[in-house]
Amino acid sequence: MGIVERRERLKKQVRSDIIKTAREIAREDGWQAVSIRKIADVIEYSPPILYEYFESKDKLLETIRAEGFTFLREEFERIKNLYRNAEKQLAEVAQSIWNFAMSQPEVFQVMFNLEGAYCQSKQVYVQEMNILGNPVWEMIAFLRPKAGEMVTKTYYEWWCLTFGFISITITTQPHYALRHAEPVYMEGVRRFIRSIK
Amino acid sequence: MGIVERRERLKKQVRSDIIKTAREIAREDGWQAVSIRKIADVIEYSPPILYEYFESKDKLLETIRAEGFTFLREEFERIKNLYRNAEKQLAEVAQSIWNFAMSQPEVFQVMFNLEGAYCQSKQVYVQEMNILGNPVWEMIAFLRPKAGEMVTKTYYEWWCLTFGFISITITTQPHYALRHAEPVYMEGVRRFIRSIK
DNA sequence: ATGCTTTCCAAACGGTGTTAGGTATTAATT
DNA sequence: AATTAATACCTAACACCGTTTGGAAAGCAT
């Protein structure tokens, strides 16, 4: 039955088109400008069709948010396998978060509800704070072999330092100041790594 | 002419009622739930009246944001005059930011465009990054008497660390975890202070 | 009493997320 | 081949949103 498969493929295509279009509009004009009708216009369907792919606008944003965290998680795994030194690993992780936030700011915004992006579901955070099989948690544990609870605390500090620094930078700094902020960010991260070693 | 004065007073009263109502709704149901019509309902005026007090919804949020920064600035000045030790001063500043964010979360949200709050104007940030007569900048300069540019860099790190940590905490952590996060925040701040001393 | 200013609001414009209901088109069954 | 079932899709509507227009009352000065 090639017909059913073709339809499956088309469904997947439309779904990813919706996500792509939402991100494009957000990137261009901010998340405030993203509306179901505008997305529908671009993908050349009527607005109700979108609800066959996403239960609500909130669920669409949740999907984009989850994709962002998945992308980062894969980056962290890659880095963990690439370097032996935990200090080097963490510095690379910090750098990869920065690069991600600068190259896909609209995703970073929806990941942390910044700049008008708003997704209610906090489920992804719980998942991401989980320490089981968490590459960054393991890097910190390796760097400073202490009690697990201590590591978890340091991991939370790391989480807030990296994502927080970038969040505030994106929100408060003008576009041209961003490249200026990068070395300050990396320096702060390195100081943090040294101070917990 | 007491009539004119009375009218002035009434104007001021209505204006502050608008702000108060906006904050109440935001506190109760989030900034997404704040609408001109709802505010108008509460203050018992029609929606267009609001535009005699604020040019737009954005300007209303800008006012609330500015009030938040002003409140904090005054706290910082108070602390600067209260303690001699720069390290102690900074710890107190960090604590006062935390207390502020927890007691007036809706203001903190609009200050950094968190959780659906959205105010376009970034003017307040420029003003707040200005180092002239900036109490926190001076504390850092006193703690580590280096070149001014170095201090400014450290000040920016401080800015991102404190506000960033709290932003991410507010956004990602459930309500009950907040008091758990406070000591982690304060510890991180103290570590930062030690590491730059 | 007249004109002028201030105060205020109903109604509308073009947008939003979302849903109900219905129409074609396609597929399956008799 | 005709009929039924299912799928695909859209128009229109609902209840909101920020904002503007135009005009009606009310208070004041002449």
PDB file of N, CA and C in Angstrom, chain B residues 8 16 18 27 43 48 59 61 65 71 78 93-95 104 116 118 120 140 157-158 161 167 178 181-183 190 193:
ATOM      1  N   GLU B   8      -5.884  66.840  39.769  1.00  0.00           N
ATOM      2  CA  GLU B   8      -4.518  66.317  39.641  1.00  0.00           C
ATOM      3  C   GLU B   8      -4.360  65.062  40.499  1.00  0.00           C
ATOM      4  N   SER B  16      -2.077  55.251  39.188  1.00  0.00           N
ATOM      5  CA  SER B  16      -1.463  54.217  40.032  1.00  0.00           C
ATOM      6  C   SER B  16      -2.402  53.032  40.216  1.00  0.00           C
ATOM      7  N   ILE B  18      -4.242  51.865  37.791  1.00  0.00           N
ATOM      8  CA  ILE B  18      -4.013  51.071  36.578  1.00  0.00           C
ATOM      9  C   ILE B  18      -2.819  50.150  36.770  1.00  0.00           C
ATOM     10  N   ARG B  27      -0.024  38.925  38.727  1.00  0.00           N
ATOM     11  CA  ARG B  27       0.354  38.093  39.872  1.00  0.00           C
ATOM     12  C   ARG B  27      -0.571  36.894  40.003  1.00  0.00           C
ATOM     13  N   ILE B  43     -10.939  48.963  37.323  1.00  0.00           N
ATOM     14  CA  ILE B  43     -10.901  50.357  37.765  1.00  0.00           C
ATOM     15  C   ILE B  43     -12.197  51.098  37.406  1.00  0.00           C
ATOM     16  N   PRO B  48     -10.829  52.899  26.495  1.00  0.00           N
ATOM     17  CA  PRO B  48     -10.099  54.043  25.914  1.00  0.00           C
ATOM     18  C   PRO B  48      -9.509  54.984  26.956  1.00  0.00           C
ATOM     19  N   LYS B  59       3.897  50.820  26.975  1.00  0.00           N
ATOM     20  CA  LYS B  59       4.389  51.900  27.856  1.00  0.00           C
ATOM     21  C   LYS B  59       3.995  51.638  29.310  1.00  0.00           C
ATOM     22  N   LEU B  61       3.735  48.656  30.666  1.00  0.00           N
ATOM     23  CA  LEU B  61       4.703  47.657  31.137  1.00  0.00           C
ATOM     24  C   LEU B  61       6.065  48.306  31.368  1.00  0.00           C
ATOM     25  N   ARG B  65       8.248  48.152  34.709  1.00  0.00           N
ATOM     26  CA  ARG B  65       9.639  47.689  34.658  1.00  0.00           C
ATOM     27  C   ARG B  65      10.568  48.719  35.291  1.00  0.00           C
ATOM     28  N   PHE B  71      13.223  50.654  42.373  1.00  0.00           N
ATOM     29  CA  PHE B  71      13.130  50.055  43.710  1.00  0.00           C
ATOM     30  C   PHE B  71      14.439  49.375  44.088  1.00  0.00           C
ATOM     31  N   ARG B  78      20.796  51.934  49.806  1.00  0.00           N
ATOM     32  CA  ARG B  78      20.591  51.734  51.235  1.00  0.00           C
ATOM     33  C   ARG B  78      21.664  50.786  51.797  1.00  0.00           C
ATOM     34  N   VAL B  93      23.281  42.752  48.575  1.00  0.00           N
ATOM     35  CA  VAL B  93      22.650  43.127  47.311  1.00  0.00           C
ATOM     36  C   VAL B  93      22.020  41.895  46.657  1.00  0.00           C
ATOM     37  N   ALA B  94      22.787  40.818  46.602  1.00  0.00           N
ATOM     38  CA  ALA B  94      22.287  39.574  46.011  1.00  0.00           C
ATOM     39  C   ALA B  94      21.040  39.091  46.748  1.00  0.00           C
ATOM     40  N   GLN B  95      21.100  39.178  48.060  1.00  0.00           N
ATOM     41  CA  GLN B  95      19.955  38.745  48.863  1.00  0.00           C
ATOM     42  C   GLN B  95      18.734  39.622  48.604  1.00  0.00           C
ATOM     43  N   GLN B 104       7.830  40.047  44.641  1.00  0.00           N
ATOM     44  CA  GLN B 104       7.127  40.728  43.553  1.00  0.00           C
ATOM     45  C   GLN B 104       7.483  40.072  42.220  1.00  0.00           C
ATOM     46  N   GLY B 116       5.981  35.191  29.384  1.00  0.00           N
ATOM     47  CA  GLY B 116       4.898  35.803  28.639  1.00  0.00           C
ATOM     48  C   GLY B 116       4.811  37.311  28.777  1.00  0.00           C
ATOM     49  N   TYR B 118       5.906  40.884  28.045  1.00  0.00           N
ATOM     50  CA  TYR B 118       6.658  41.398  26.910  1.00  0.00           C
ATOM     51  C   TYR B 118       6.547  42.904  26.789  1.00  0.00           C
ATOM     52  N   GLN B 120       8.672  45.930  24.812  1.00  0.00           N
ATOM     53  CA  GLN B 120       9.668  46.099  23.750  1.00  0.00           C
ATOM     54  C   GLN B 120      10.855  46.966  24.161  1.00  0.00           C
ATOM     55  N   ILE B 140      31.917  46.698  43.500  1.00  0.00           N
ATOM     56  CA  ILE B 140      32.858  45.787  42.843  1.00  0.00           C
ATOM     57  C   ILE B 140      34.214  46.458  42.661  1.00  0.00           C
ATOM     58  N   GLU B 157      29.181  40.547  34.538  1.00  0.00           N
ATOM     59  CA  GLU B 157      29.085  39.152  34.995  1.00  0.00           C
ATOM     60  C   GLU B 157      28.166  39.044  36.205  1.00  0.00           C
ATOM     61  N   TRP B 158      28.310  39.996  37.099  1.00  0.00           N
ATOM     62  CA  TRP B 158      27.471  40.034  38.303  1.00  0.00           C
ATOM     63  C   TRP B 158      25.999  40.160  37.931  1.00  0.00           C
ATOM     64  N   LEU B 161      24.854  36.938  36.408  1.00  0.00           N
ATOM     65  CA  LEU B 161      24.810  35.854  37.395  1.00  0.00           C
ATOM     66  C   LEU B 161      23.570  35.976  38.277  1.00  0.00           C
ATOM     67  N   SER B 167      16.177  34.366  37.050  1.00  0.00           N
ATOM     68  CA  SER B 167      15.308  34.207  35.873  1.00  0.00           C
ATOM     69  C   SER B 167      15.094  32.740  35.558  1.00  0.00           C
ATOM     70  N   LEU B 178      11.377  26.779  45.085  1.00  0.00           N
ATOM     71  CA  LEU B 178      12.034  28.083  45.116  1.00  0.00           C
ATOM     72  C   LEU B 178      12.845  28.292  46.392  1.00  0.00           C
ATOM     73  N   ALA B 181      16.021  26.633  46.331  1.00  0.00           N
ATOM     74  CA  ALA B 181      17.028  27.190  45.424  1.00  0.00           C
ATOM     75  C   ALA B 181      17.774  28.374  46.033  1.00  0.00           C
ATOM     76  N   GLU B 182      17.168  28.997  47.025  1.00  0.00           N
ATOM     77  CA  GLU B 182      17.773  30.215  47.593  1.00  0.00           C
ATOM     78  C   GLU B 182      19.198  30.002  48.116  1.00  0.00           C
ATOM     79  N   PRO B 183      19.446  29.006  48.969  1.00  0.00           N
ATOM     80  CA  PRO B 183      20.819  28.815  49.450  1.00  0.00           C
ATOM     81  C   PRO B 183      21.801  28.483  48.331  1.00  0.00           C
ATOM     82  N   ARG B 190      28.312  33.923  46.589  1.00  0.00           N
ATOM     83  CA  ARG B 190      29.476  34.047  47.473  1.00  0.00           C
ATOM     84  C   ARG B 190      30.734  33.484  46.812  1.00  0.00           C
ATOM     85  N   ILE B 193      31.920  36.039  44.391  1.00  0.00           N
ATOM     86  CA  ILE B 193      32.585  37.160  45.068  1.00  0.00           C
ATOM     87  C   ILE B 193      34.002  36.769  45.468  1.00  0.00           C
TER      88      ILE B 193
END
